[in-house]
XYZ file of C-alpha atoms in Angstrom:
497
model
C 25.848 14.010 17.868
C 25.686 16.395 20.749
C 22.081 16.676 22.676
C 21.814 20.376 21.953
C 22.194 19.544 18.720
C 19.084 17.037 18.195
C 16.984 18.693 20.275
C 17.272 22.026 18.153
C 14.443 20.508 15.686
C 11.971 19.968 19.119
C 9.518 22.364 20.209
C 10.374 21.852 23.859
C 8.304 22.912 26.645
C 9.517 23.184 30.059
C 13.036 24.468 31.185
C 15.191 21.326 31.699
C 18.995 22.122 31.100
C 20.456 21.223 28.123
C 22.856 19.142 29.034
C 26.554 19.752 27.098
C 26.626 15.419 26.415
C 27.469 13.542 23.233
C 24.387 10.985 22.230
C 25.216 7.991 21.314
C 21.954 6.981 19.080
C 18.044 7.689 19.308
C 15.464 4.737 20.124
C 11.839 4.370 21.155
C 12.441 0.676 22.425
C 13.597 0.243 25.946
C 15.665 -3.116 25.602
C 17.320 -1.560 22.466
C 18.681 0.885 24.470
C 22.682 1.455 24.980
C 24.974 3.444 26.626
C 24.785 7.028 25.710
C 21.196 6.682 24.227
C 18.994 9.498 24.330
C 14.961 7.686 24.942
C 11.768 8.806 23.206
C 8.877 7.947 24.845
C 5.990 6.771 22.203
C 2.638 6.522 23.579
C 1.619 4.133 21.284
C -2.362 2.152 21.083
C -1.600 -1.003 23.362
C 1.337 0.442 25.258
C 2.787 3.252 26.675
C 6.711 4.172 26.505
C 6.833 6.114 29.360
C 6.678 2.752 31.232
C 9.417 1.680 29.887
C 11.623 4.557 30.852
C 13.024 3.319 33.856
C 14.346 0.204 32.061
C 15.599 2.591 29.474
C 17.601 4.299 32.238
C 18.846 1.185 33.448
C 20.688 -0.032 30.387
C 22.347 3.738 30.035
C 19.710 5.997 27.948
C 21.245 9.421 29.233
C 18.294 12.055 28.701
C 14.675 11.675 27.546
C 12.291 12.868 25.319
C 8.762 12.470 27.034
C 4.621 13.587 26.869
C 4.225 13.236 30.492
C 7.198 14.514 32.880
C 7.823 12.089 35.691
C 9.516 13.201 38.687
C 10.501 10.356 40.523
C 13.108 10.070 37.938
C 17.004 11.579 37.914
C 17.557 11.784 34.392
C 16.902 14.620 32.550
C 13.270 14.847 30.688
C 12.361 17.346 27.667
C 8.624 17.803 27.539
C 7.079 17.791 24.125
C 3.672 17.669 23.182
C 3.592 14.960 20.356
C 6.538 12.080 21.207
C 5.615 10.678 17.469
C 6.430 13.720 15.646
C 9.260 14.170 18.129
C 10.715 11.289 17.305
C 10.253 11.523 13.624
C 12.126 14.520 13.516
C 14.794 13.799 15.880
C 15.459 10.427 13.228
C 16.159 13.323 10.354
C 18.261 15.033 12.490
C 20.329 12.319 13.757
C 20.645 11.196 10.316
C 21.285 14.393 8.321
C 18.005 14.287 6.860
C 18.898 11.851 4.174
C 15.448 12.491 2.023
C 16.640 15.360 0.899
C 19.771 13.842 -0.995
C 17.524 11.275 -3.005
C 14.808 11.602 -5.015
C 11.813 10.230 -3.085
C 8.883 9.331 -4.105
C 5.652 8.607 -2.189
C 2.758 6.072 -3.563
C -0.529 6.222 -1.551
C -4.196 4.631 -2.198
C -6.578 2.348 -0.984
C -5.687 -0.409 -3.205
C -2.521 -1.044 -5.438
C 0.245 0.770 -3.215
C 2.159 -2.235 -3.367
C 2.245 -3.223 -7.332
C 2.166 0.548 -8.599
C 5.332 0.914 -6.100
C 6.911 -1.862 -7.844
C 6.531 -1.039 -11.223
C 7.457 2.476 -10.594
C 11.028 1.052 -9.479
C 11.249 -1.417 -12.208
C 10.765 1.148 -14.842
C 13.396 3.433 -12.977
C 15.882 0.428 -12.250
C 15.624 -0.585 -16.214
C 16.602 2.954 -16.883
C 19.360 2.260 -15.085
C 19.035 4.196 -11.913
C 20.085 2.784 -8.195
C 17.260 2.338 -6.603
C 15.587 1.845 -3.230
C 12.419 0.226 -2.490
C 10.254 0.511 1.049
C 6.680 -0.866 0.824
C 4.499 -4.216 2.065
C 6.876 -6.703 1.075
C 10.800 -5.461 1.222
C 12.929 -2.846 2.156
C 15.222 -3.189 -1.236
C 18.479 -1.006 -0.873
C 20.177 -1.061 -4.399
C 21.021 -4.810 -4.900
C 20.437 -6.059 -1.054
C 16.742 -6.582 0.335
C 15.415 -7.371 3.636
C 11.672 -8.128 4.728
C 9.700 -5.778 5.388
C 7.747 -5.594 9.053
C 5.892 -2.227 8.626
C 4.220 -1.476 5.375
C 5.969 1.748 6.073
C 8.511 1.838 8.748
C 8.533 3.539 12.009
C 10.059 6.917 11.913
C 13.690 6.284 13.177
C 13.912 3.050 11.292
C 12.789 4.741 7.838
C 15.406 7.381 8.620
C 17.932 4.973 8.794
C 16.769 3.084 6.105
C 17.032 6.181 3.978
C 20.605 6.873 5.446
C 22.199 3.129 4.577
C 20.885 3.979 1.009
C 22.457 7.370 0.393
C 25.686 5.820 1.851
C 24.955 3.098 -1.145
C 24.682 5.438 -3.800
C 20.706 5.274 -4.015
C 19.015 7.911 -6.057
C 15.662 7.092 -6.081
C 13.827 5.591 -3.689
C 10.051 4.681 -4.571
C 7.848 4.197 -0.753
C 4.306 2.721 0.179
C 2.820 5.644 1.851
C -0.108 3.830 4.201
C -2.536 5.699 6.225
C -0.971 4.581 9.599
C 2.235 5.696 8.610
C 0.441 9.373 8.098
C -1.580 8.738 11.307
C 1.503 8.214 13.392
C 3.536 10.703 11.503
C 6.131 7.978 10.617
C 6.791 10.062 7.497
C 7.189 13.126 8.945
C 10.679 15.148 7.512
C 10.648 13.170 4.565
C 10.968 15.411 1.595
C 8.828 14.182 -1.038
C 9.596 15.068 -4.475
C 6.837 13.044 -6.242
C 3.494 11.678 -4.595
C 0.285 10.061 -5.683
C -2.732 9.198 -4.756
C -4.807 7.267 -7.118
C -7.857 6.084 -5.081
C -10.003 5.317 -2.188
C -12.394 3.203 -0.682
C -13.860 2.047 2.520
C -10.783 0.479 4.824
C -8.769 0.725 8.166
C -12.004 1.804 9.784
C -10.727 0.035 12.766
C -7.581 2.648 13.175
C -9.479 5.896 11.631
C -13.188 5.621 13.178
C -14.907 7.415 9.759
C -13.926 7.399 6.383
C -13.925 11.497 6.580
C -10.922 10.914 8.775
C -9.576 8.317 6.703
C -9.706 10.513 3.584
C -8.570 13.458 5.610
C -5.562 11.324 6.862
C -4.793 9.593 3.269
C -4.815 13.245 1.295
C -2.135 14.996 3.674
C 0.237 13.416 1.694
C -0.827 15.630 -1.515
C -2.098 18.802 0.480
C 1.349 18.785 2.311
C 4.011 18.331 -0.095
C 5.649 21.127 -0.923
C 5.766 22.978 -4.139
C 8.866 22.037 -5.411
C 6.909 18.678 -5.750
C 4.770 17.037 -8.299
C 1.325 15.330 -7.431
C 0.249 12.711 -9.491
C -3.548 12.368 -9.486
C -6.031 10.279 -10.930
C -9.319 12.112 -12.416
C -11.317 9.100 -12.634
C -11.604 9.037 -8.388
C -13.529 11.483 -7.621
C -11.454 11.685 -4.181
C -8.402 11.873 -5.993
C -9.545 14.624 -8.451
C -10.617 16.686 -5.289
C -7.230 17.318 -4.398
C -6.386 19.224 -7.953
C -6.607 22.469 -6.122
C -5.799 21.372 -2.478
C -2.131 21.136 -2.472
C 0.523 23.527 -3.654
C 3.072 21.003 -5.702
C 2.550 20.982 -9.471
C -0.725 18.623 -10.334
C -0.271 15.838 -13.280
C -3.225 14.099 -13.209
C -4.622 11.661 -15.609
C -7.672 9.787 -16.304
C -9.337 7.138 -18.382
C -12.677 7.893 -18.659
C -11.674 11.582 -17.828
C -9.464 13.643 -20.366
C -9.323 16.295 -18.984
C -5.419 15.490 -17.294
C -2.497 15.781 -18.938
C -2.143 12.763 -19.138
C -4.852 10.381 -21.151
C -5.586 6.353 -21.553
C -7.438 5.797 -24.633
C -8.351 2.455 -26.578
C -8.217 0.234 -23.836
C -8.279 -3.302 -24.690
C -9.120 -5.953 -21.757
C -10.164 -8.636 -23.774
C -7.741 -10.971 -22.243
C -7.446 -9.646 -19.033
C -4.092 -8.083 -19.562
C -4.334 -4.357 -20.957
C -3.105 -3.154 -24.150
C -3.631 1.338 -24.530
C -2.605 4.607 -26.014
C -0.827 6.629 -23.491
C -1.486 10.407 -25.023
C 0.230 13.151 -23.541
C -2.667 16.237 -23.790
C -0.532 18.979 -22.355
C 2.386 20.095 -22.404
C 4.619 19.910 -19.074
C 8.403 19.971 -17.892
C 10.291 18.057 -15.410
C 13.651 16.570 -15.162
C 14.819 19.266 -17.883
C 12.360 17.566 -20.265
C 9.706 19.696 -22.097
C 6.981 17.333 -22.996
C 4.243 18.003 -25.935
C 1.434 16.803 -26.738
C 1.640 13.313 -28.420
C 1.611 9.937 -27.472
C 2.845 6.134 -26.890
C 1.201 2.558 -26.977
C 1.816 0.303 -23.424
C 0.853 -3.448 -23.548
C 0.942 -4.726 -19.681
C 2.257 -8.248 -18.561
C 0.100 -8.013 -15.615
C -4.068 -8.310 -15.973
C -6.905 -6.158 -14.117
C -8.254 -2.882 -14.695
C -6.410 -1.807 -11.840
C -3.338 -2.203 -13.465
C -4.293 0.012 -16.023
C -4.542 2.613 -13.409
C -1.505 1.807 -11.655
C 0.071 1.579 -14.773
C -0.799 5.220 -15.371
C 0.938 6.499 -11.751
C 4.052 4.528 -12.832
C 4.713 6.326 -16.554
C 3.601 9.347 -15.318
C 6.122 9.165 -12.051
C 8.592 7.339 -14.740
C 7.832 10.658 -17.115
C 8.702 12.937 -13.921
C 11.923 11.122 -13.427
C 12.726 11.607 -16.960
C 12.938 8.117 -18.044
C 12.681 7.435 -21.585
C 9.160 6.180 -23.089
C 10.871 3.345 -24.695
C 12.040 1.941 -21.334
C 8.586 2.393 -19.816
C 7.347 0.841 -22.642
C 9.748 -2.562 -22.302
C 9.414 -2.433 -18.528
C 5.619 -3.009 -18.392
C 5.912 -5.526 -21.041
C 7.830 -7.645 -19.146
C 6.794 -6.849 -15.476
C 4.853 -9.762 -14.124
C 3.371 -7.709 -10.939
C 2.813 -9.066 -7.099
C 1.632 -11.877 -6.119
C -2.512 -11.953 -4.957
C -3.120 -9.205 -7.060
C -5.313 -10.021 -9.793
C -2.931 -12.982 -10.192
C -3.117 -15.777 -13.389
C -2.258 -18.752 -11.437
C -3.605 -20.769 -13.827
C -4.616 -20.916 -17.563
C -4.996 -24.032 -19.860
C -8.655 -25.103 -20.428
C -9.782 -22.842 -17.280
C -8.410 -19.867 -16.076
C -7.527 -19.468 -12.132
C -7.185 -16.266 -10.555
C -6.293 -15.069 -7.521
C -7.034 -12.293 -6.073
C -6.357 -10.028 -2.621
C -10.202 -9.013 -2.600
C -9.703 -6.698 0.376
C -12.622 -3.842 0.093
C -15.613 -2.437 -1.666
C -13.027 -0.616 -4.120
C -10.943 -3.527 -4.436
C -13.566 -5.849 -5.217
C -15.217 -3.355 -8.157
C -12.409 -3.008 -9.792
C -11.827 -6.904 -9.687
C -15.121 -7.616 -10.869
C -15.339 -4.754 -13.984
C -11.995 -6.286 -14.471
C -14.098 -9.864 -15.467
C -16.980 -7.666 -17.109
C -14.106 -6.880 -19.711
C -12.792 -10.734 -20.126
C -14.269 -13.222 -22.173
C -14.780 -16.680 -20.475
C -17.790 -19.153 -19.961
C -18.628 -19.262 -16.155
C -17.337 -17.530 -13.114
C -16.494 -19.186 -10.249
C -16.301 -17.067 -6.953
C -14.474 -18.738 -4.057
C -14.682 -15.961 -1.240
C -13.138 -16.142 2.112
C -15.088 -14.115 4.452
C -12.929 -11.683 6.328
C -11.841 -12.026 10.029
C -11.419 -10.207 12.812
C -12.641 -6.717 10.584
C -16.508 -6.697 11.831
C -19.806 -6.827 10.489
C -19.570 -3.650 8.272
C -16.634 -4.863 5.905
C -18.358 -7.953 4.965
C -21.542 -6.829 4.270
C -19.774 -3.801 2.292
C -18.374 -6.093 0.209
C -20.805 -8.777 -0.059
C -22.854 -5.416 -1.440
C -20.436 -5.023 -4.099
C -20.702 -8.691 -5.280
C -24.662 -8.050 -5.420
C -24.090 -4.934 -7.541
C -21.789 -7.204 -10.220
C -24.321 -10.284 -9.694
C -26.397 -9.760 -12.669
C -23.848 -8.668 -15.064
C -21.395 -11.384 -13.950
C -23.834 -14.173 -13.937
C -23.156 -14.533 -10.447
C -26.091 -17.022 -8.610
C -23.599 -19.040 -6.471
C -20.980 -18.010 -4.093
C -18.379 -20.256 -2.643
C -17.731 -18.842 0.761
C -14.856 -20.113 3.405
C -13.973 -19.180 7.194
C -10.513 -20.970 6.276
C -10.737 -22.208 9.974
C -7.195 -24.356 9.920
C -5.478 -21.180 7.760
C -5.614 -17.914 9.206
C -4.699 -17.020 13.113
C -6.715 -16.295 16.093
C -5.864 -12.235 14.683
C -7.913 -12.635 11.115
C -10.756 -15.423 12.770
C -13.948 -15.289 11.077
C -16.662 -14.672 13.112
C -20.615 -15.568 13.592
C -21.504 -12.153 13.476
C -18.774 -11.510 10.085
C -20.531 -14.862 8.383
C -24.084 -13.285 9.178
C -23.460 -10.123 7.528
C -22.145 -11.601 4.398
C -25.126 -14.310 4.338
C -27.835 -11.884 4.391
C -27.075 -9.750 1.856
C -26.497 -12.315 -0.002
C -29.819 -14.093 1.152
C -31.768 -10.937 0.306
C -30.428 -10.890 -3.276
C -31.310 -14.526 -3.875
C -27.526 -15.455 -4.427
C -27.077 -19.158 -2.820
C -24.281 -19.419 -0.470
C -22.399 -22.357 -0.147
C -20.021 -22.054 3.614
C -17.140 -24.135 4.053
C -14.927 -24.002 7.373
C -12.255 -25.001 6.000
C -10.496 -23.196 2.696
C -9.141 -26.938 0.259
C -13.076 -27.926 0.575
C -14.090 -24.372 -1.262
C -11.234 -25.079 -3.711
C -12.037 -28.193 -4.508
C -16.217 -27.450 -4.291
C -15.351 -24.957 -6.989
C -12.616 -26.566 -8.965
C -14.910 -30.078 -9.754
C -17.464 -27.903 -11.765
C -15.822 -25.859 -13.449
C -16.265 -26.627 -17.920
C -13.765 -25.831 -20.180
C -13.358 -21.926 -20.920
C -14.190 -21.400 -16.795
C -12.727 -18.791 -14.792
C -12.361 -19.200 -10.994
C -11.818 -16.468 -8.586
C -10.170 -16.740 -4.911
C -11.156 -13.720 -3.870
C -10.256 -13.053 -0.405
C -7.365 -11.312 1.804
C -5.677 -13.536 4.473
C -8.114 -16.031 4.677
C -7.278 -17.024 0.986
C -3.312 -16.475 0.907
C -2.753 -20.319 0.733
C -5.627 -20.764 -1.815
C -3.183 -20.413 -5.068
C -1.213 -23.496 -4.031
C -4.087 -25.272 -2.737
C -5.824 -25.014 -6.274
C -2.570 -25.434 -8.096
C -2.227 -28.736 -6.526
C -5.538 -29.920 -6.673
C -5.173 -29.082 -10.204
C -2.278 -31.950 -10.187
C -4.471 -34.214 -8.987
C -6.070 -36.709 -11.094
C -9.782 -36.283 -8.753
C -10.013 -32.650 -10.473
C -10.641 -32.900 -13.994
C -11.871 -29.998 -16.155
C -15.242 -31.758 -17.873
């Protein structure tokens, strides 16, 4: 593509010729570059591209797109004020903005992203559609997937991402919107034709600073798409349901408690941990060439947790927009057996074992109504304290497990630092330990601390009674806890009583 061409989509600020010179390819990474390439220069938070340019230069990047002019170089520079958004929109460009020929839909929230994304594209791929996937786990393009790096890529990647699959035929592509990704405008010229956001809670303080920013971050993904596009919104989050009037696409929103949506879950039954509902349509809507009226549809889910109620309720409603048929939604969730660490049965004979991603104060009340609605004997809580995300987090959550205490019978918890299983990047600290002791010191809730995670396990796993539930709660400090309790369960030393 020529360089005039590209840079048409830039809003560039000082006079440097144009020069009249086929470009190769775009990239942001200096020892990616080739022959021909034309160099963006990212100022990113541990390093700065502009330092790279010279080594850019040196393996045959041609021009430059930079913040910060530098004038000991020969090559020619175009001076933008935003490199990210620059480079976002020179990836659409380069790529013929391949958004616009699927149907793309965007999932963002504090907690589910990944598992709502996932049904959402099992429903559509049951129906028969070619899909795409691009979230926490995989980049899936039709029947070929690849591991993901990025919960959402960076801009140029995600715009080739989205190019391989419109060259494969993809019509529907279903993406894990996360708050850095909005942050560093890695979605930027993506045309949206569905999004969702269907809660938040306290998390990422470390990138955002406040949770005002957070939100304010989160929510341009509603308040910007355009109105061509449906938002699906959840009434029951009271951040959600502020965005009814903030955005100008067409608002489904739906609710549990609230009924006041168009869409409505009524005669929820949790009793097993796995939900069973009445989906009921309230009012009357179109999309897809489908006029839908008031009525409704039963769901039974194959996955357990409240939460999946609620992501269930994104899914049909973004499977409704797509015009997929209720029986296949139906079938779908039946069968869908969800991600693993979220809210997951690892375990069920004469106890139950659950495990269970535990991340933040919304994550962790939703897990623990989730157990207000089961029926069992005694809960055991295995929690591994959080590393490496401060003081706050843990005594956030360690709040939350106060609030549930009573209700839950909660007077013990099982806590970890998983020493010999996490990295030097998610090490529990003194000061992390201290915060979670004390509020659990000043709610009379005995804390048993174990450095390393298989004692915790085990500690938990040799008391439990028949009709016991445990619960490894915890994010990376308890991703090898399912196996861990799966083969102490093996063992002949771990008997249920």
């Amino acid at each position: 593509m020529q360089l005039k061409q590209l840079l048409e989509v830039l809003d560039v600020t000082n006079s440097t010729e144009v020069l009249d010179v086929e470009i190769n390819s775009v990239s942001y990474h200096s020892q990616k570059v080739e022959k021909g390439d034309l160099f963006v220069c990212v100022k990113g938070y541990k390093t700065d591209g502009h330092k790279y340019l010279p080594d850019a230069i040196q393996r045959g990047a041609v021009a430059a797109v930079v913040e910060d002019y530098q004038a000991d170089l020969h090559i020619p520079q175009y001076v933008v004020s935003d490199s990210r958004i620059a480079l976002a929109k020179l990836g659409s460009q380069l790529y013929k903005n391949p958004s616009s020929k699927m149907t793309m839909i965007g999932i963002t929230a504090t907690n589910g992203k990944t598992t709502t994304s996932y049904m959402t594209n099992a429903i559509l791929e049951k129906e028969g559609r070619r899909t795409g996937l691009i979230g926490t786990v995989v980049v899936k393009n039709g029947d070929t997937s690849i591991p993901a790096e990025l919960t959402t890529p960076e801009s140029l990647d995600l715009q080739k991402y989205l190019n391989d699959m419109v060259e494969n035929d993809v019509t529907h592509v279903t993406m894990e919107v996360s708050s850095a990704a909005l942050e560093l405008h890695r979605v930027e010229g993506v045309e949206y034709d569905i999004v969702s956001l269907n809660n938040m809670s306290k998390e990422h303080m470390e990138m955002h600073g406040t949770f005002e920013r957070y939100f304010e971050v989160k929510s341009s993904l509603i308040r910007n798409a355009s109105p061509d596009a449906y938002a699906v919104l959840n009434l029951d989050d009271k951040y959600s349901a502020s965005l009814v009037d903030q955005t100008e696409a067409k608002v489904i929103s739906f609710g549990l408690t609230n009924n006041n949506g168009y869409l409505h879950c009524k005669d929820l039954d949790l009793s097993t941990g796995r939900g069973k509902f009445t989906v009921e349509i309230l009012k009357p809507f179109e999309a897809s060439g489908i006029k839908y009226e008031p009525s409704e549809f039963k769901v039974e889910l194959a996955v357990p947790g409240l939460h999946s109620v609620y992501n269930a309720m994104v899914a049909i409603t973004i499977a409704l927009l797509s015009g997929v048929r209720v029986t296949t939604i139906q079938e779908t969730l039946k069968e869908f057996s969800g991600v693993p660490r979220r809210f997951e049965f690892i375990h069920e004979d004469e106890i139950k074992v659950v495990d269970d991603h535990f991340a933040n104060p919304g994550n962790i009340n939703v897990t623990l109504q989730t157990l207000d609605f089961m029926d069992y004997e005694n809960l055991h809580l295995v929690y591994a304290i959080r590393g490496q995300r401060g003081a706050t987090i843990n005594r956030e959550n360690a709040e939350v497990i106060v609030k549930w205490a009573e209700k839950l019978k909660i007077k013990e918890v099982i806590a970890t630092r998983s020493v010999s299983h996490t990295t030097s990047k998610d090490e529990v600290t003194d000061e992390e330990v201290s915060a979670f002791q004390e509020v659990m010191d000043k709610a009379g809730i005995r804390v048993d601390l174990y450095n390393e995670l298989p004692d915790a396990i085990h500690e938990a796993l040799t008391h439990t009674t028949k009709g016991d539930l445990v619960l490894l709660a915890g994010c990376q400090g308890m991703d090898y806890g399912a196996g861990i309790a799966l083969e102490a369960l093996d063992k002949e030393n771990v008997e249920v009583k």
